[in-house]
């Protein structure tokens, strides 16, 4: 089936980080109902050319005995149900469905600009979870072609400025954001897990996205990025700036790019180098207390 020409297909578009993500999908898979977190990002289908295209197909995936080179079978989200392969100029992602009687397949071209997701027997809830996750992975790679990096961070909006808190899982990024919301006036949450950072002619901006982890915070907003802050748990609160290479190294682990595509990984490094050349990077060793948020605020914005 040529999915883009099928009369039984619909087209749904979203603008995320000023990039147009287009879905071509069967009419019975109503994305505007399934993808709740995307609703504020939906745009008219006639609004410009798509930057990233995802086809949703109910047909059987073109599976062959040779799936290519298994790159990884590790996934926090999907456990042992997940596989990721590279075959020639295609990346193939597979996830066994909840019932164990079918498999989701995602075929993406080398730069993830064009992908097809093959849907097995599945509930609406599973379709929502898998398509949301797969689209995040696709967007995280394809956006690198547009001076955009998705990062693993919790981001607050303080008086119209974005501050991105970085750190390993379990470090306390969300906790620190909540401390700002509680103890720093004029602060709200922008995104709690997967914001996007984009370098533009007008400056460097951080964007809310439809992907915000366990916190339902899906804001279609952009803010000038004020600072990155890498967090580490400690017995006392201390803040230091990380200039130059130290800043680059502090932010790099939080960026999204698969290392098996050298071009995309190189693009990510180039974009990040430009971003940290303009945006300060801090290192906050901290307790989960109000004083940590106040110390961080004082270094970024100065004492008032």
mmCIF file of C-alpha atoms in Angstrom:
data_model
loop_
_atom_site.group_PDB
_atom_site.id
_atom_site.type_symbol
_atom_site.label_atom_id
_atom_site.label_comp_id
_atom_site.label_asym_id
_atom_site.label_seq_id
_atom_site.Cartn_x
_atom_site.Cartn_y
_atom_site.Cartn_z
ATOM 1 C CA UNK A 1 0.000 0.000 0.000
ATOM 2 C CA UNK A 2 1.193 3.486 -0.816
ATOM 3 C CA UNK A 3 0.196 5.003 2.478
ATOM 4 C CA UNK A 4 0.422 8.613 1.324
ATOM 5 C CA UNK A 5 -2.096 8.043 -1.485
ATOM 6 C CA UNK A 6 -4.643 5.857 0.289
ATOM 7 C CA UNK A 7 -8.170 7.367 0.286
ATOM 8 C CA UNK A 8 -8.684 5.847 3.737
ATOM 9 C CA UNK A 9 -5.904 7.879 5.295
ATOM 10 C CA UNK A 10 -5.892 11.139 7.162
ATOM 11 C CA UNK A 11 -3.114 13.647 7.657
ATOM 12 C CA UNK A 12 -2.399 15.296 10.997
ATOM 13 C CA UNK A 13 0.287 17.888 11.579
ATOM 14 C CA UNK A 14 1.976 19.336 14.631
ATOM 15 C CA UNK A 15 4.406 22.213 15.062
ATOM 16 C CA UNK A 16 7.048 21.315 17.658
ATOM 17 C CA UNK A 17 10.055 23.568 18.264
ATOM 18 C CA UNK A 18 9.029 25.425 15.088
ATOM 19 C CA UNK A 19 9.387 22.207 13.060
ATOM 20 C CA UNK A 20 6.436 20.592 11.310
ATOM 21 C CA UNK A 21 5.865 16.935 12.176
ATOM 22 C CA UNK A 22 3.406 15.247 9.807
ATOM 23 C CA UNK A 23 1.533 11.988 10.370
ATOM 24 C CA UNK A 24 -0.157 10.096 7.545
ATOM 25 C CA UNK A 25 -2.454 7.599 9.257
ATOM 26 C CA UNK A 26 -5.557 5.430 8.788
ATOM 27 C CA UNK A 27 -8.732 7.295 9.564
ATOM 28 C CA UNK A 28 -9.642 4.748 12.242
ATOM 29 C CA UNK A 29 -6.495 5.690 14.188
ATOM 30 C CA UNK A 30 -7.638 9.108 15.370
ATOM 31 C CA UNK A 31 -4.414 10.750 16.466
ATOM 32 C CA UNK A 32 -6.176 13.809 17.854
ATOM 33 C CA UNK A 33 -7.759 11.466 20.421
ATOM 34 C CA UNK A 34 -4.907 9.001 20.904
ATOM 35 C CA UNK A 35 -2.103 11.557 21.244
ATOM 36 C CA UNK A 36 -3.498 13.694 24.050
ATOM 37 C CA UNK A 37 -0.160 15.347 24.795
ATOM 38 C CA UNK A 38 0.079 16.638 21.201
ATOM 39 C CA UNK A 39 -3.193 18.581 21.154
ATOM 40 C CA UNK A 40 -1.750 22.026 21.823
ATOM 41 C CA UNK A 41 0.772 21.514 19.021
ATOM 42 C CA UNK A 42 -1.683 20.653 16.228
ATOM 43 C CA UNK A 43 -1.746 22.912 13.182
ATOM 44 C CA UNK A 44 -3.643 23.124 9.910
ATOM 45 C CA UNK A 45 -2.494 20.597 7.319
ATOM 46 C CA UNK A 46 -1.948 23.345 4.736
ATOM 47 C CA UNK A 47 0.527 25.191 6.962
ATOM 48 C CA UNK A 48 3.843 24.794 5.130
ATOM 49 C CA UNK A 49 6.005 21.835 4.140
ATOM 50 C CA UNK A 50 6.616 19.052 6.619
ATOM 51 C CA UNK A 51 10.114 18.752 8.087
ATOM 52 C CA UNK A 52 9.555 15.244 9.482
ATOM 53 C CA UNK A 53 7.064 12.663 8.181
ATOM 54 C CA UNK A 54 5.746 9.593 9.988
ATOM 55 C CA UNK A 55 3.476 7.128 8.211
ATOM 56 C CA UNK A 56 1.229 4.914 10.331
ATOM 57 C CA UNK A 57 0.390 1.623 8.619
ATOM 58 C CA UNK A 58 -1.948 -1.207 9.684
ATOM 59 C CA UNK A 59 -0.359 -3.498 7.122
ATOM 60 C CA UNK A 60 2.220 -6.178 7.782
ATOM 61 C CA UNK A 61 5.770 -4.865 8.061
ATOM 62 C CA UNK A 62 8.240 -5.894 5.322
ATOM 63 C CA UNK A 63 10.146 -8.138 7.718
ATOM 64 C CA UNK A 64 12.994 -10.278 6.407
ATOM 65 C CA UNK A 65 14.995 -13.021 8.079
ATOM 66 C CA UNK A 66 18.020 -10.725 8.134
ATOM 67 C CA UNK A 67 17.018 -7.715 10.236
ATOM 68 C CA UNK A 68 20.505 -6.259 9.995
ATOM 69 C CA UNK A 69 22.934 -5.471 12.774
ATOM 70 C CA UNK A 70 21.447 -5.474 16.278
ATOM 71 C CA UNK A 71 22.658 -2.207 17.764
ATOM 72 C CA UNK A 72 20.946 -2.426 21.142
ATOM 73 C CA UNK A 73 18.301 -4.343 23.045
ATOM 74 C CA UNK A 74 18.323 -2.068 26.078
ATOM 75 C CA UNK A 75 15.332 0.131 26.841
ATOM 76 C CA UNK A 76 14.154 1.565 30.144
ATOM 77 C CA UNK A 77 10.668 2.039 28.699
ATOM 78 C CA UNK A 78 10.190 -1.347 27.000
ATOM 79 C CA UNK A 79 12.591 -3.770 28.695
ATOM 80 C CA UNK A 80 13.238 -7.022 26.821
ATOM 81 C CA UNK A 81 10.410 -6.269 24.353
ATOM 82 C CA UNK A 82 12.685 -3.812 22.519
ATOM 83 C CA UNK A 83 15.258 -4.195 19.704
ATOM 84 C CA UNK A 84 17.033 -1.610 17.544
ATOM 85 C CA UNK A 85 18.689 -2.648 14.277
ATOM 86 C CA UNK A 86 20.703 -0.990 11.538
ATOM 87 C CA UNK A 87 20.357 -2.372 8.029
ATOM 88 C CA UNK A 88 22.043 -0.546 5.169
ATOM 89 C CA UNK A 89 20.465 2.943 5.111
ATOM 90 C CA UNK A 90 17.573 2.026 7.409
ATOM 91 C CA UNK A 91 17.147 1.932 11.174
ATOM 92 C CA UNK A 92 14.567 -0.576 12.425
ATOM 93 C CA UNK A 93 12.970 -0.410 15.872
ATOM 94 C CA UNK A 94 10.846 -3.293 17.153
ATOM 95 C CA UNK A 95 8.648 -3.530 20.254
ATOM 96 C CA UNK A 96 6.630 -6.659 21.075
ATOM 97 C CA UNK A 97 3.016 -5.707 21.797
ATOM 98 C CA UNK A 98 1.443 -6.072 25.233
ATOM 99 C CA UNK A 99 -0.332 -9.316 24.379
ATOM 100 C CA UNK A 100 2.856 -10.877 23.070
ATOM 101 C CA UNK A 101 1.169 -11.919 19.815
ATOM 102 C CA UNK A 102 2.462 -9.155 17.557
ATOM 103 C CA UNK A 103 5.246 -6.647 17.066
ATOM 104 C CA UNK A 104 5.465 -2.953 16.420
ATOM 105 C CA UNK A 105 7.958 -2.084 13.664
ATOM 106 C CA UNK A 106 9.413 1.331 12.952
ATOM 107 C CA UNK A 107 11.413 1.755 9.741
ATOM 108 C CA UNK A 108 13.314 5.047 9.481
ATOM 109 C CA UNK A 109 15.615 6.371 6.827
ATOM 110 C CA UNK A 110 19.170 7.298 7.703
ATOM 111 C CA UNK A 111 18.351 10.755 9.089
ATOM 112 C CA UNK A 112 14.880 9.855 10.440
ATOM 113 C CA UNK A 113 13.167 12.444 8.223
ATOM 114 C CA UNK A 114 10.917 9.689 6.845
ATOM 115 C CA UNK A 115 9.583 6.859 8.987
ATOM 116 C CA UNK A 116 6.841 4.251 8.864
ATOM 117 C CA UNK A 117 5.340 2.695 11.985
ATOM 118 C CA UNK A 118 3.581 -0.646 11.468
ATOM 119 C CA UNK A 119 0.819 -1.152 14.033
ATOM 120 C CA UNK A 120 0.055 -4.663 15.363
ATOM 121 C CA UNK A 121 -3.065 -5.735 17.243
ATOM 122 C CA UNK A 122 -3.180 -3.239 20.091
ATOM 123 C CA UNK A 123 -5.427 -1.201 22.358
ATOM 124 C CA UNK A 124 -5.865 2.549 22.031
ATOM 125 C CA UNK A 125 -3.814 2.978 25.215
ATOM 126 C CA UNK A 126 -0.941 0.951 23.769
ATOM 127 C CA UNK A 127 -1.142 2.832 20.472
ATOM 128 C CA UNK A 128 -0.912 6.086 22.404
ATOM 129 C CA UNK A 129 2.107 4.944 24.408
ATOM 130 C CA UNK A 130 4.082 3.417 21.532
ATOM 131 C CA UNK A 131 3.373 6.068 18.891
ATOM 132 C CA UNK A 132 4.185 8.813 21.416
ATOM 133 C CA UNK A 133 7.491 7.142 22.286
ATOM 134 C CA UNK A 134 8.474 6.310 18.717
ATOM 135 C CA UNK A 135 7.657 9.824 17.514
ATOM 136 C CA UNK A 136 9.839 11.243 20.287
ATOM 137 C CA UNK A 137 12.740 9.088 19.177
ATOM 138 C CA UNK A 138 12.212 10.057 15.543
ATOM 139 C CA UNK A 139 11.911 13.762 16.322
ATOM 140 C CA UNK A 140 15.004 13.676 18.522
ATOM 141 C CA UNK A 141 17.125 12.491 15.600
ATOM 142 C CA UNK A 142 15.543 14.317 12.646
ATOM 143 C CA UNK A 143 15.511 17.662 14.477
ATOM 144 C CA UNK A 144 19.316 17.623 14.501
ATOM 145 C CA UNK A 145 19.147 18.556 10.811
ATOM 146 C CA UNK A 146 17.518 21.842 11.885
ATOM 147 C CA UNK A 147 19.909 23.189 14.560
ATOM 148 C CA UNK A 148 17.730 21.592 17.238
ATOM 149 C CA UNK A 149 18.650 19.246 20.081
ATOM 150 C CA UNK A 150 16.262 17.400 22.356
ATOM 151 C CA UNK A 151 17.629 17.175 25.868
ATOM 152 C CA UNK A 152 16.777 15.191 28.976
ATOM 153 C CA UNK A 153 16.009 17.976 31.427
ATOM 154 C CA UNK A 154 13.452 19.630 33.649
ATOM 155 C CA UNK A 155 12.841 23.231 32.598
ATOM 156 C CA UNK A 156 11.314 26.148 34.467
ATOM 157 C CA UNK A 157 10.081 29.452 33.126
ATOM 158 C CA UNK A 158 11.215 32.253 35.410
ATOM 159 C CA UNK A 159 9.957 35.652 34.324
ATOM 160 C CA UNK A 160 10.075 34.640 30.659
ATOM 161 C CA UNK A 161 13.469 32.936 30.812
ATOM 162 C CA UNK A 162 14.113 29.207 30.472
ATOM 163 C CA UNK A 163 16.439 27.430 32.905
ATOM 164 C CA UNK A 164 17.225 23.783 32.125
ATOM 165 C CA UNK A 165 18.161 21.466 34.984
ATOM 166 C CA UNK A 166 20.246 18.488 33.892
ATOM 167 C CA UNK A 167 21.463 15.337 35.614
ATOM 168 C CA UNK A 168 21.370 11.576 35.680
ATOM 169 C CA UNK A 169 18.042 9.864 36.294
ATOM 170 C CA UNK A 170 17.256 10.072 39.980
ATOM 171 C CA UNK A 171 19.437 13.132 40.564
ATOM 172 C CA UNK A 172 16.472 15.300 41.449
ATOM 173 C CA UNK A 173 15.813 17.440 38.369
ATOM 174 C CA UNK A 174 12.054 17.454 38.894
ATOM 175 C CA UNK A 175 12.522 18.002 42.627
ATOM 176 C CA UNK A 176 14.711 21.043 41.995
ATOM 177 C CA UNK A 177 12.185 22.458 39.544
ATOM 178 C CA UNK A 178 9.471 22.080 42.178
ATOM 179 C CA UNK A 179 11.690 23.939 44.645
ATOM 180 C CA UNK A 180 11.840 26.853 42.204
ATOM 181 C CA UNK A 181 8.065 26.740 41.746
ATOM 182 C CA UNK A 182 7.590 26.845 45.504
ATOM 183 C CA UNK A 183 10.299 29.245 46.616
ATOM 184 C CA UNK A 184 11.161 31.456 43.619
ATOM 185 C CA UNK A 185 8.301 33.816 42.721
ATOM 186 C CA UNK A 186 7.119 34.151 39.122
ATOM 187 C CA UNK A 187 8.226 30.628 38.185
ATOM 188 C CA UNK A 188 6.233 27.946 36.356
ATOM 189 C CA UNK A 189 7.135 24.625 34.760
ATOM 190 C CA UNK A 190 7.765 24.476 30.997
ATOM 191 C CA UNK A 191 8.625 20.789 30.557
ATOM 192 C CA UNK A 192 9.716 18.060 32.939
ATOM 193 C CA UNK A 193 11.623 15.590 30.786
ATOM 194 C CA UNK A 194 12.244 16.203 27.069
ATOM 195 C CA UNK A 195 12.376 19.851 25.980
ATOM 196 C CA UNK A 196 14.011 20.944 22.728
ATOM 197 C CA UNK A 197 16.728 23.579 22.335
ATOM 198 C CA UNK A 198 17.103 25.389 19.016
ATOM 199 C CA UNK A 199 19.666 27.857 17.731
ATOM 200 C CA UNK A 200 18.047 30.494 15.524
ATOM 201 C CA UNK A 201 19.049 33.802 13.967
ATOM 202 C CA UNK A 202 17.093 35.505 16.757
ATOM 203 C CA UNK A 203 18.876 33.632 19.545
ATOM 204 C CA UNK A 204 18.792 30.325 21.378
ATOM 205 C CA UNK A 205 15.394 29.139 22.554
ATOM 206 C CA UNK A 206 14.094 26.263 24.631
ATOM 207 C CA UNK A 207 10.726 24.751 23.754
ATOM 208 C CA UNK A 208 8.029 22.766 25.458
ATOM 209 C CA UNK A 209 7.194 19.513 23.667
ATOM 210 C CA UNK A 210 4.514 16.780 23.784
ATOM 211 C CA UNK A 211 7.008 14.628 25.708
ATOM 212 C CA UNK A 212 7.300 15.426 29.405
ATOM 213 C CA UNK A 213 7.879 12.106 31.163
ATOM 214 C CA UNK A 214 5.570 11.313 34.062
ATOM 215 C CA UNK A 215 4.553 14.956 34.516
ATOM 216 C CA UNK A 216 1.678 16.061 32.249
ATOM 217 C CA UNK A 217 3.171 19.390 31.195
ATOM 218 C CA UNK A 218 2.731 19.762 27.424
ATOM 219 C CA UNK A 219 3.122 23.445 26.669
ATOM 220 C CA UNK A 220 3.504 24.751 23.136
ATOM 221 C CA UNK A 221 5.761 27.595 24.223
ATOM 222 C CA UNK A 222 9.264 28.815 23.572
ATOM 223 C CA UNK A 223 11.523 30.856 25.825
ATOM 224 C CA UNK A 224 14.948 32.386 25.475
ATOM 225 C CA UNK A 225 17.313 29.952 27.175
ATOM 226 C CA UNK A 226 19.010 31.638 30.130
ATOM 227 C CA UNK A 227 21.191 28.830 31.499
ATOM 228 C CA UNK A 228 21.888 25.123 31.828
ATOM 229 C CA UNK A 229 22.481 23.818 35.350
ATOM 230 C CA UNK A 230 23.844 20.326 35.959
ATOM 231 C CA UNK A 231 22.752 18.934 39.310
ATOM 232 C CA UNK A 232 24.487 16.562 41.682
ATOM 233 C CA UNK A 233 23.287 15.490 45.091
ATOM 234 C CA UNK A 234 25.616 16.647 47.871
ATOM 235 C CA UNK A 235 25.677 17.270 51.637
ATOM 236 C CA UNK A 236 25.912 21.026 51.072
ATOM 237 C CA UNK A 237 24.853 23.565 48.443
ATOM 238 C CA UNK A 238 27.580 24.927 46.151
ATOM 239 C CA UNK A 239 27.361 26.502 42.681
ATOM 240 C CA UNK A 240 30.167 26.935 40.143
ATOM 241 C CA UNK A 241 30.147 28.057 36.513
ATOM 242 C CA UNK A 242 31.525 25.635 33.927
ATOM 243 C CA UNK A 243 33.125 27.630 31.108
ATOM 244 C CA UNK A 244 34.247 26.367 27.714
ATOM 245 C CA UNK A 245 34.919 22.659 27.403
ATOM 246 C CA UNK A 246 33.694 21.998 30.946
ATOM 247 C CA UNK A 247 30.287 23.374 29.984
ATOM 248 C CA UNK A 248 30.170 21.286 26.820
ATOM 249 C CA UNK A 249 30.998 18.131 28.781
ATOM 250 C CA UNK A 250 28.379 18.990 31.413
ATOM 251 C CA UNK A 251 25.557 19.269 28.861
ATOM 252 C CA UNK A 252 26.561 16.530 26.393
ATOM 253 C CA UNK A 253 25.258 13.493 28.368
ATOM 254 C CA UNK A 254 21.777 15.029 28.406
ATOM 255 C CA UNK A 255 21.551 15.386 24.609
ATOM 256 C CA UNK A 256 19.685 13.048 22.267
ATOM 257 C CA UNK A 257 21.545 11.478 19.337
ATOM 258 C CA UNK A 258 22.190 7.876 18.363
ATOM 259 C CA UNK A 259 25.912 7.248 18.085
ATOM 260 C CA UNK A 260 25.472 4.816 15.167
ATOM 261 C CA UNK A 261 24.729 7.623 12.739
ATOM 262 C CA UNK A 262 28.011 9.504 12.664
ATOM 263 C CA UNK A 263 26.539 12.400 10.669
ATOM 264 C CA UNK A 264 23.733 13.035 13.159
ATOM 265 C CA UNK A 265 26.044 12.584 16.133
ATOM 266 C CA UNK A 266 28.508 15.036 14.590
ATOM 267 C CA UNK A 267 25.662 17.507 13.944
ATOM 268 C CA UNK A 268 24.629 17.271 17.573
ATOM 269 C CA UNK A 269 28.139 18.066 18.746
ATOM 270 C CA UNK A 270 28.424 21.011 16.364
ATOM 271 C CA UNK A 271 25.073 22.460 17.457
ATOM 272 C CA UNK A 272 25.884 21.946 21.121
ATOM 273 C CA UNK A 273 29.249 23.655 20.747
ATOM 274 C CA UNK A 274 27.499 26.725 19.317
ATOM 275 C CA UNK A 275 24.844 26.694 22.038
ATOM 276 C CA UNK A 276 27.237 26.456 25.001
ATOM 277 C CA UNK A 277 29.321 29.171 23.364
ATOM 278 C CA UNK A 278 26.407 31.529 24.080
ATOM 279 C CA UNK A 279 24.547 29.992 27.034
ATOM 280 C CA UNK A 280 26.208 29.718 30.470
ATOM 281 C CA UNK A 281 26.446 26.321 32.136
ATOM 282 C CA UNK A 282 26.371 25.936 35.904
ATOM 283 C CA UNK A 283 27.144 23.030 38.221
ATOM 284 C CA UNK A 284 25.009 22.836 41.345
ATOM 285 C CA UNK A 285 25.909 20.411 44.098
ATOM 286 C CA UNK A 286 22.870 20.513 46.290
ATOM 287 C CA UNK A 287 20.451 19.346 48.900
ATOM 288 C CA UNK A 288 16.734 19.111 48.057
ATOM 289 C CA UNK A 289 15.930 22.316 49.906
ATOM 290 C CA UNK A 290 14.830 25.894 49.333
ATOM 291 C CA UNK A 291 18.348 27.207 49.878
ATOM 292 C CA UNK A 292 19.575 25.251 46.834
ATOM 293 C CA UNK A 293 16.988 26.912 44.584
ATOM 294 C CA UNK A 294 17.750 30.339 46.041
ATOM 295 C CA UNK A 295 21.501 29.859 45.569
ATOM 296 C CA UNK A 296 21.012 28.756 41.968
ATOM 297 C CA UNK A 297 18.725 31.709 41.262
ATOM 298 C CA UNK A 298 21.209 34.184 42.747
ATOM 299 C CA UNK A 299 24.024 32.983 40.488
ATOM 300 C CA UNK A 300 21.903 33.035 37.324
ATOM 301 C CA UNK A 301 20.015 36.264 37.895
ATOM 302 C CA UNK A 302 22.124 38.021 40.513
ATOM 303 C CA UNK A 303 20.996 39.192 43.928
ATOM 304 C CA UNK A 304 17.949 41.439 43.917
#
